[in-house]
PDB file of C-alpha atoms in Angstrom:
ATOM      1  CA  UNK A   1     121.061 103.930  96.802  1.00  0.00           C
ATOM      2  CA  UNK A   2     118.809 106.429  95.492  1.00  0.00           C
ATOM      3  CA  UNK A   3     118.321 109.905  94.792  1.00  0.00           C
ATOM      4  CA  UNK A   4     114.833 110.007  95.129  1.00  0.00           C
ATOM      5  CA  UNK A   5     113.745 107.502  98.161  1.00  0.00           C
ATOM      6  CA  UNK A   6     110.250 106.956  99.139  1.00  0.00           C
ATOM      7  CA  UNK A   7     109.149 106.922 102.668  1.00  0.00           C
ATOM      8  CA  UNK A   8     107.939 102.827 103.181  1.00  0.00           C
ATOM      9  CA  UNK A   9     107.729 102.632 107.152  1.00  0.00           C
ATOM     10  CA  UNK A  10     108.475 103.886 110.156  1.00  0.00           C
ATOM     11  CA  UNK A  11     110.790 102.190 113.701  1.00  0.00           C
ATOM     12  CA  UNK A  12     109.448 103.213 116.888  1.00  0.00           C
ATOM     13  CA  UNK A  13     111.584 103.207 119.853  1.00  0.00           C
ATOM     14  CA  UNK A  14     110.970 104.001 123.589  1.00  0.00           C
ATOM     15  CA  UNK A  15     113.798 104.898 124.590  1.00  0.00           C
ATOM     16  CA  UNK A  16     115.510 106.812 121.477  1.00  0.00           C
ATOM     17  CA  UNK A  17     114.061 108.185 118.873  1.00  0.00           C
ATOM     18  CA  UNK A  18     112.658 106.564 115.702  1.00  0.00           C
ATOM     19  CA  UNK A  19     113.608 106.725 112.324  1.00  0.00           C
ATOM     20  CA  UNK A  20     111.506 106.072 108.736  1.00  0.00           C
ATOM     21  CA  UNK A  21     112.472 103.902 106.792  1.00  0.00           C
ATOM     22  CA  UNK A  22     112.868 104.486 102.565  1.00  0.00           C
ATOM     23  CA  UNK A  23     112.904 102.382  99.859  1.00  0.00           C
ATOM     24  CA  UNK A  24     113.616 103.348  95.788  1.00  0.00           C
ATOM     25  CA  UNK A  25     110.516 103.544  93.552  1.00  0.00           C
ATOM     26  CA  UNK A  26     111.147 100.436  91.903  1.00  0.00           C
ATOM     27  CA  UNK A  27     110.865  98.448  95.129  1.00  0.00           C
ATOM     28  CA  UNK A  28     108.298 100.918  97.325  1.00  0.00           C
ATOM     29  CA  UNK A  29     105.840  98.451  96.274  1.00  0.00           C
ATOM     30  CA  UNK A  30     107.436  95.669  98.041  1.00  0.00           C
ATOM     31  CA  UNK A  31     106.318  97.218 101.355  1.00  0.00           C
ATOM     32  CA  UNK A  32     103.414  99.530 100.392  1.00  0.00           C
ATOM     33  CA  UNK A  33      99.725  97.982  99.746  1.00  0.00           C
ATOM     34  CA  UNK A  34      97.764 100.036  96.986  1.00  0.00           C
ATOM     35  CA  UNK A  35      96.711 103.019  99.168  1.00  0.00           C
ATOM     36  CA  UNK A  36     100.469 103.276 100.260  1.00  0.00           C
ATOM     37  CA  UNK A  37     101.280 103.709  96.714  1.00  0.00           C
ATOM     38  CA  UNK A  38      98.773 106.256  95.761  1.00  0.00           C
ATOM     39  CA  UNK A  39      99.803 108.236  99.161  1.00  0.00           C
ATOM     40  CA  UNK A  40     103.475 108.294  97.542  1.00  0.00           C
ATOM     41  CA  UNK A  41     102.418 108.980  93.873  1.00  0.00           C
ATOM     42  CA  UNK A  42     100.530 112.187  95.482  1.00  0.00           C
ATOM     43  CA  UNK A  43     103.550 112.992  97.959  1.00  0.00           C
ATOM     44  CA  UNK A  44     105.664 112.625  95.157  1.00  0.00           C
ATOM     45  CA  UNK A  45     103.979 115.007  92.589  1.00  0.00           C
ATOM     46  CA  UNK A  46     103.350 118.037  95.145  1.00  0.00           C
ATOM     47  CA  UNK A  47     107.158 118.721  95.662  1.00  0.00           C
ATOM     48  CA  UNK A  48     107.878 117.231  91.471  1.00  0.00           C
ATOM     49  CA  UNK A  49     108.175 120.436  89.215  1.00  0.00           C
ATOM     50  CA  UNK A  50     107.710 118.034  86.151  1.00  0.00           C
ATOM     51  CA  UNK A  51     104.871 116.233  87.654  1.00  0.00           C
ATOM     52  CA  UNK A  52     103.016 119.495  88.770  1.00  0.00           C
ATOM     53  CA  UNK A  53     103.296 120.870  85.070  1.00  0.00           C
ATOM     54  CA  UNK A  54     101.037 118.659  83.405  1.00  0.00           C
ATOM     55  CA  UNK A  55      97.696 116.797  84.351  1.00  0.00           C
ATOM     56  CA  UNK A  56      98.346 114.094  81.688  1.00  0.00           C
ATOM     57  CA  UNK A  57      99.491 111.627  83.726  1.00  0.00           C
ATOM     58  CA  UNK A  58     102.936 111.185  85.583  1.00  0.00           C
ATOM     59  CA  UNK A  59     105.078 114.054  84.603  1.00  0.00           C
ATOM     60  CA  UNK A  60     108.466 111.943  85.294  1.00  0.00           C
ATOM     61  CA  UNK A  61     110.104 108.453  85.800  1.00  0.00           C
ATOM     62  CA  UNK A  62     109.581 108.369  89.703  1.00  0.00           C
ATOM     63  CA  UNK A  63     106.018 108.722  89.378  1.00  0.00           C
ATOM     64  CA  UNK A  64     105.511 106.420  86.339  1.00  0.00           C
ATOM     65  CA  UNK A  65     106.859 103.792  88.572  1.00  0.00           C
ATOM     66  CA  UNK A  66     104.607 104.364  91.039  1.00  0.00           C
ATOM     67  CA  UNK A  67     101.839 104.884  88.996  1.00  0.00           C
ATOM     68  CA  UNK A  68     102.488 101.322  87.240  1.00  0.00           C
ATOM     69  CA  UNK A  69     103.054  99.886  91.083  1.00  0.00           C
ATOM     70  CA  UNK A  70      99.764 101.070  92.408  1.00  0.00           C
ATOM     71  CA  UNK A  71      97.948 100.018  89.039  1.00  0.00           C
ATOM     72  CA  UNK A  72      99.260  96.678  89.589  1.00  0.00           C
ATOM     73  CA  UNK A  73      98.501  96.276  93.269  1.00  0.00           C
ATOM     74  CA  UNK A  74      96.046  94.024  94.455  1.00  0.00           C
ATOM     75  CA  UNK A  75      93.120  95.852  96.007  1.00  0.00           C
ATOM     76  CA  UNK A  76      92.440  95.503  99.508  1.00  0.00           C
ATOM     77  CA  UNK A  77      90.795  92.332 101.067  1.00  0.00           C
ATOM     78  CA  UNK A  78      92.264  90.121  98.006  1.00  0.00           C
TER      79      UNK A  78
END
């Protein structure tokens, strides 16, 4: 559980409805490649008051963990 859950996925269905699928920031980077990352570190920071205080660098512990995920990504075609 989390109280801060980053969007990893999505299920499609055609005959119900889908649903997205979330994972915590420590393991977001178990199912997002390097761009996915970045994509959540800038989701993350638009609705973060912390993060959208300071240009420094992440502004709080969610985005520090994806900043460190994405950093440590492989790049694509690797």
């Amino acid at each position: 559980m989390t109280d801060t859950p980053i969007p990893v996925g999505a299920v499609h269905q055609n005959s119900r409805p889908g649903w997205t699928v979330y994972a915590c920031p420590e393991d977001a980077s178990l199912f997002l490649d390097r761009a996915g990352l970045w994509a959540a570190l800038m989701d993350h920071a638009l609705t973060c008051e912390p993060c959208r205080r300071t240009a420094q660098g992440p502004g709080c512990a969610v985005a520090r963990t994806l900043h460190d995920s994405h950093r440590g990504a492989p790049e694509a075609g690797r």
